[in-house]
XYZ file of N, CA and C in Angstrom:
363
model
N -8.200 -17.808 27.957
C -9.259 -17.919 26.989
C -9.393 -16.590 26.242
N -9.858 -16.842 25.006
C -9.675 -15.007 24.414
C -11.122 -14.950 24.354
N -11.071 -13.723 24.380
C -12.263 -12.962 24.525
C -12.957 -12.232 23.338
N -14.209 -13.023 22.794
C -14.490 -12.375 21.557
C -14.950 -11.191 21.967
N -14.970 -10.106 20.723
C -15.965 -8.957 20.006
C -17.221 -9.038 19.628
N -18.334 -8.925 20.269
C -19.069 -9.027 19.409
C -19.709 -7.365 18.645
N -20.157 -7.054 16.906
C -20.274 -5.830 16.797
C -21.633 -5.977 16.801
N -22.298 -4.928 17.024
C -23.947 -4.461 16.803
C -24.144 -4.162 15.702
N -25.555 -4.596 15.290
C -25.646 -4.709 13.503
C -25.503 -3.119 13.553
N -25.694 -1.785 14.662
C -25.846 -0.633 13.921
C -24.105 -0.106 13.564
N -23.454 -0.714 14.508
C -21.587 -0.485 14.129
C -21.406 -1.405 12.967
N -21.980 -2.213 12.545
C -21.430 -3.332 11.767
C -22.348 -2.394 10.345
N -23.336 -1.496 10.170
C -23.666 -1.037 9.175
C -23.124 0.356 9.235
N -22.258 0.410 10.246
C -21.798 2.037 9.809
C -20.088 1.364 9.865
N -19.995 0.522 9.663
C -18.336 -0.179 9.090
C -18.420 0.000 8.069
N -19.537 -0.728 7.607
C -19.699 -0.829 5.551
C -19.834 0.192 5.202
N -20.723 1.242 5.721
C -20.804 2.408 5.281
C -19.507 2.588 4.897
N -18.513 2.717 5.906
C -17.475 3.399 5.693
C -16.802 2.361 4.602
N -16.697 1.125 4.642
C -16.282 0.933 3.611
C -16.337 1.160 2.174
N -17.798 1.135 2.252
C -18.361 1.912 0.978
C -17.720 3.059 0.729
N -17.345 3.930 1.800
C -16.692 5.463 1.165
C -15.529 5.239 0.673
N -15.070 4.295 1.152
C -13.301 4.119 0.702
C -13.061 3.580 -0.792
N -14.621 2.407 -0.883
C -14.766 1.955 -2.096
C -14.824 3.106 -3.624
N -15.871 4.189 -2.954
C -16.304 5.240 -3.823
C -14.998 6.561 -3.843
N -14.050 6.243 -2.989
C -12.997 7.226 -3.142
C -12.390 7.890 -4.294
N -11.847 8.631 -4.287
C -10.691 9.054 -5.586
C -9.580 8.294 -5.090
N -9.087 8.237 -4.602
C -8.028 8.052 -4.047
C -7.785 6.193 -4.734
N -9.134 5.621 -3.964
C -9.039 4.320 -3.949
C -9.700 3.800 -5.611
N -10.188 4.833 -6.305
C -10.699 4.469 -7.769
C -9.157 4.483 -9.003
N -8.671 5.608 -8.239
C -6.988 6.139 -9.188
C -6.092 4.441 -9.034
N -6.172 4.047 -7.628
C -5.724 2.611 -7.522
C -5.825 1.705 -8.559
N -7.113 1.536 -8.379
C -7.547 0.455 -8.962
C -7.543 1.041 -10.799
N -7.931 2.111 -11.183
C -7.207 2.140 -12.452
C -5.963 2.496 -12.674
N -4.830 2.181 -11.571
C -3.203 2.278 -11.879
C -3.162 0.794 -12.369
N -4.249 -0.049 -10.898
C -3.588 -1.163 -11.671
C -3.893 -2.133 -12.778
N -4.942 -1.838 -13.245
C -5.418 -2.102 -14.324
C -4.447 -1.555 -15.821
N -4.209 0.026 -15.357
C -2.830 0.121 -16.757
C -1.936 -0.452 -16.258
N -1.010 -1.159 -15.344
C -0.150 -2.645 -15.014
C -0.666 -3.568 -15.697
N -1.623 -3.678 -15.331
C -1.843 -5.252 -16.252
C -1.785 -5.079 -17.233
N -1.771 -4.274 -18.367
C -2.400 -3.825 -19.593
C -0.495 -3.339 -20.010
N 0.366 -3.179 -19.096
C 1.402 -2.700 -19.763
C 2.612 -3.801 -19.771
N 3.174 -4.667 -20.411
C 4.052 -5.496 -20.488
C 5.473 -4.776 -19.975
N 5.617 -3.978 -20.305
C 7.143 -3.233 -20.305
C 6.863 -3.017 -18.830
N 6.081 -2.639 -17.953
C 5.927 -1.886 -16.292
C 6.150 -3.468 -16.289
N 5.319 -4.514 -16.484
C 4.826 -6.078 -15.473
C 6.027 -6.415 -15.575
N 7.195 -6.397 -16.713
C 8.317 -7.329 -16.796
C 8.972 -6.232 -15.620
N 9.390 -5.333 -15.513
C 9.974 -4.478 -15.042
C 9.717 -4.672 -13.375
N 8.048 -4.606 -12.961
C 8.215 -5.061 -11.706
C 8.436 -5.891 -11.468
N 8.381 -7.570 -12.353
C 8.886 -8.644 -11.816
C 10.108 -8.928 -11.955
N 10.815 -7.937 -12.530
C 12.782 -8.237 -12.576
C 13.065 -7.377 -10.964
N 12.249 -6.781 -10.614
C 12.828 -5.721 -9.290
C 12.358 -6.813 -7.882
N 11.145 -7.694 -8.527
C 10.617 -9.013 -7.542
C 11.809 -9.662 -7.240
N 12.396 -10.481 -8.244
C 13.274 -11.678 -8.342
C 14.936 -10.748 -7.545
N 14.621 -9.212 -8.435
C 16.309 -9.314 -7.685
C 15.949 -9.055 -6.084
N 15.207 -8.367 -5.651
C 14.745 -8.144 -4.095
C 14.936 -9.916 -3.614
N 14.407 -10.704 -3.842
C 14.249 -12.477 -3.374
C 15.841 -12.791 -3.166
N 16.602 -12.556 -4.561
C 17.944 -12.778 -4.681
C 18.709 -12.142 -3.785
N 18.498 -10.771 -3.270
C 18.925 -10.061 -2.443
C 18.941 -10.899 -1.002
N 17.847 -11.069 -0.742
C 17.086 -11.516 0.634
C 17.910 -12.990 0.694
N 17.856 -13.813 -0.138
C 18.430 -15.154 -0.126
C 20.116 -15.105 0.172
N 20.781 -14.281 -0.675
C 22.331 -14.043 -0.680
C 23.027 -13.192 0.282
N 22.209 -12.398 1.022
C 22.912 -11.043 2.156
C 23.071 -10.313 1.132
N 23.766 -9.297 2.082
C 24.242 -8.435 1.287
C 25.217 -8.572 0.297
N 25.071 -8.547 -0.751
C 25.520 -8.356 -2.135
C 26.092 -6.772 -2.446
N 26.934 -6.438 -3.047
C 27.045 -5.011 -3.547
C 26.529 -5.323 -5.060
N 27.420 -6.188 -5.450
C 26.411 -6.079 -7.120
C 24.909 -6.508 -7.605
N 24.370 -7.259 -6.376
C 22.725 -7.627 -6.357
C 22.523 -5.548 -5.829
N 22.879 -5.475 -5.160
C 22.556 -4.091 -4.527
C 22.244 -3.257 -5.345
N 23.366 -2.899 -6.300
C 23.727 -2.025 -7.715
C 22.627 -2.188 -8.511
N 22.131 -3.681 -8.691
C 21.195 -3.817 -9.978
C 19.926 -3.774 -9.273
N 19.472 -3.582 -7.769
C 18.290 -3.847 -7.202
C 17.839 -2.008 -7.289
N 19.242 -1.661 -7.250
C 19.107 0.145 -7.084
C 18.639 0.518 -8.494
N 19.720 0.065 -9.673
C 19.202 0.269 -11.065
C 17.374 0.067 -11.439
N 17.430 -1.025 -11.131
C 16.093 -1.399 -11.314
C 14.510 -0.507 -10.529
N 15.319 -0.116 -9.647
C 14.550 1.228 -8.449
C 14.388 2.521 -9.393
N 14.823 2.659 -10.333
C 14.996 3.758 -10.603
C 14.537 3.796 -12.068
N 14.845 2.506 -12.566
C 13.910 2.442 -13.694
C 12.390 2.565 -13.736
N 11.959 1.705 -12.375
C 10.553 2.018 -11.927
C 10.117 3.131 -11.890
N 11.390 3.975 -10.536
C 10.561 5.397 -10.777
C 10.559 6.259 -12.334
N 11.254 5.983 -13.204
C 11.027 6.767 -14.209
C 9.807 6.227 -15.258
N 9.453 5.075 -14.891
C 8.245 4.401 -15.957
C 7.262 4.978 -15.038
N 6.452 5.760 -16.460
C 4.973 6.270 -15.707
C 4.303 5.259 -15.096
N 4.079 4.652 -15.717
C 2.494 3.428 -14.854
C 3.110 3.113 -13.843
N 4.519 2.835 -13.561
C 5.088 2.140 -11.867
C 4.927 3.439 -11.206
N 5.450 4.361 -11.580
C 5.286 5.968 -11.074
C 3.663 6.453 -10.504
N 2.800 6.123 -11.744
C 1.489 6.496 -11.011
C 1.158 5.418 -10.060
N 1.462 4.489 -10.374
C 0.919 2.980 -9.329
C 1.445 3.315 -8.000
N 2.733 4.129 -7.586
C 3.157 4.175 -6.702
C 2.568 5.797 -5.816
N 2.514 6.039 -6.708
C 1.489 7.705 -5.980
C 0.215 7.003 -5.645
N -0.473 6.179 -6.573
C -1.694 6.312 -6.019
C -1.729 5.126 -4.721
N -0.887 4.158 -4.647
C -0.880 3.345 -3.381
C -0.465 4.654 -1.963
N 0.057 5.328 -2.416
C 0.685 6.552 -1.227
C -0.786 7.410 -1.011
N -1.434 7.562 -1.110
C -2.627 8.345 -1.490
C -3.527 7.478 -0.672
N -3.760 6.456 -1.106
C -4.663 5.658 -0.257
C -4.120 4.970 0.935
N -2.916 4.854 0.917
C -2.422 4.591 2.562
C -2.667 6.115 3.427
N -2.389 7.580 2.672
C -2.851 8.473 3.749
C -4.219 8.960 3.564
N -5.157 8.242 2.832
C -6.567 7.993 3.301
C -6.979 7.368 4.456
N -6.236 6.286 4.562
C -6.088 5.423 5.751
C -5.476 6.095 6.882
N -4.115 6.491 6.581
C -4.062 7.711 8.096
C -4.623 8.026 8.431
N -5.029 8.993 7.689
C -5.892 10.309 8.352
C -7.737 9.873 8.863
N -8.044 8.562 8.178
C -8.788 8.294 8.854
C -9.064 7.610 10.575
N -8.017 7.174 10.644
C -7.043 6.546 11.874
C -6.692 7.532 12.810
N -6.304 8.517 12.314
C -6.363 9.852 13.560
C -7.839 10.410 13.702
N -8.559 10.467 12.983
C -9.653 10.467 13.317
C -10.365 9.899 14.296
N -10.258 8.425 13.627
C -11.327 7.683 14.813
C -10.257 8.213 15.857
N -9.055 8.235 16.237
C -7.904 8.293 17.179
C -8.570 9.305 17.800
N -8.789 10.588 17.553
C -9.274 11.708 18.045
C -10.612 11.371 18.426
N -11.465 10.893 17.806
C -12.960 11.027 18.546
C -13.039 10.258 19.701
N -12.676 8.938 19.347
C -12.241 8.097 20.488
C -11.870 8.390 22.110
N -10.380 9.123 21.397
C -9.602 10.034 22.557
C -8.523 8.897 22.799
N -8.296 7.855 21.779
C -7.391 6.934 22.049
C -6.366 6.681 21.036
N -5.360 6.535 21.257
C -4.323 6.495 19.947
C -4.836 5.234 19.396
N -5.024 5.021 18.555
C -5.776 4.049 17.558
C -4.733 3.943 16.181
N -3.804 2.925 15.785
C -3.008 2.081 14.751
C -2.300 3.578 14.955
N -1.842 4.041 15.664
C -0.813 5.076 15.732
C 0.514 4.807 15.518
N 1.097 5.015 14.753
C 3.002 5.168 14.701
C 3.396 5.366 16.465
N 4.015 4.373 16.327
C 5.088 4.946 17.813
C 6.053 4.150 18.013
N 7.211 5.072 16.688
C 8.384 4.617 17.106
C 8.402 3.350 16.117
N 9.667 3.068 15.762
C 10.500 1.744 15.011
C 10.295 1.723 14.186
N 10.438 0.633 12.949
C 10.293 0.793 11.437
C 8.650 0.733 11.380
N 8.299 1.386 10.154
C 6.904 1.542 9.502
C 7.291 1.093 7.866
């Protein structure tokens, strides 16, 4: 039988709190206006959805060398288009918001908490 959680409204208002901080972030505001210039940029949207379809094509066919070639081309076009460029800093930014908040609780705790250990990430 599993065993629920139940939280206390005073953990369950210092969750939101914290959500609220993440909401009010830099980190997590730069996000959300990366992706807003995505939507707003045709040349980035076509661009990430040609790097969508060849990644699918990839995944469906094995390994390919010439799906490979154009999945790499297309990698690199991204990184040189600003808006995929900032879109991709600022998702990196707010995932190590998320770290470092994670070693945190990890540390106060005294428990490794969503810790890396070991294998792909």
């Amino acid at each position: 039988m599993k065993e629920e959680s139940k939280i206390s409204p005073e953990l369950l208002d210092r969750i939101n709190a914290f959500g609220n901080a993440i909401l009010e972030s830099s980190e997590y505001r730069t996000l959300i206006q990366c992706n807003e210039r995505l939507d707003n940029d045709r040349k980035a949207k076509d661009l990430f959805r040609q790097y969508r379809l060849k990644q699918q094509e990839l995944q469906l066919k094995g390994f390919d060398r010439g799906v490979l070639g154009e999945l790499n081309d297309l990698e690199a076009q991204m990184k040189s288009n600003e808006t995929m460029a900032s879109l991709e800093n600022s998702q990196k930014a707010l995932a190590g918001l998320f770290r470092g908040s994670n070693e945190l609780i990890s540390s106060r705790i005294d428990q490794p908490f969503a810790q890396k250990r070991g294998g792909c990430y």
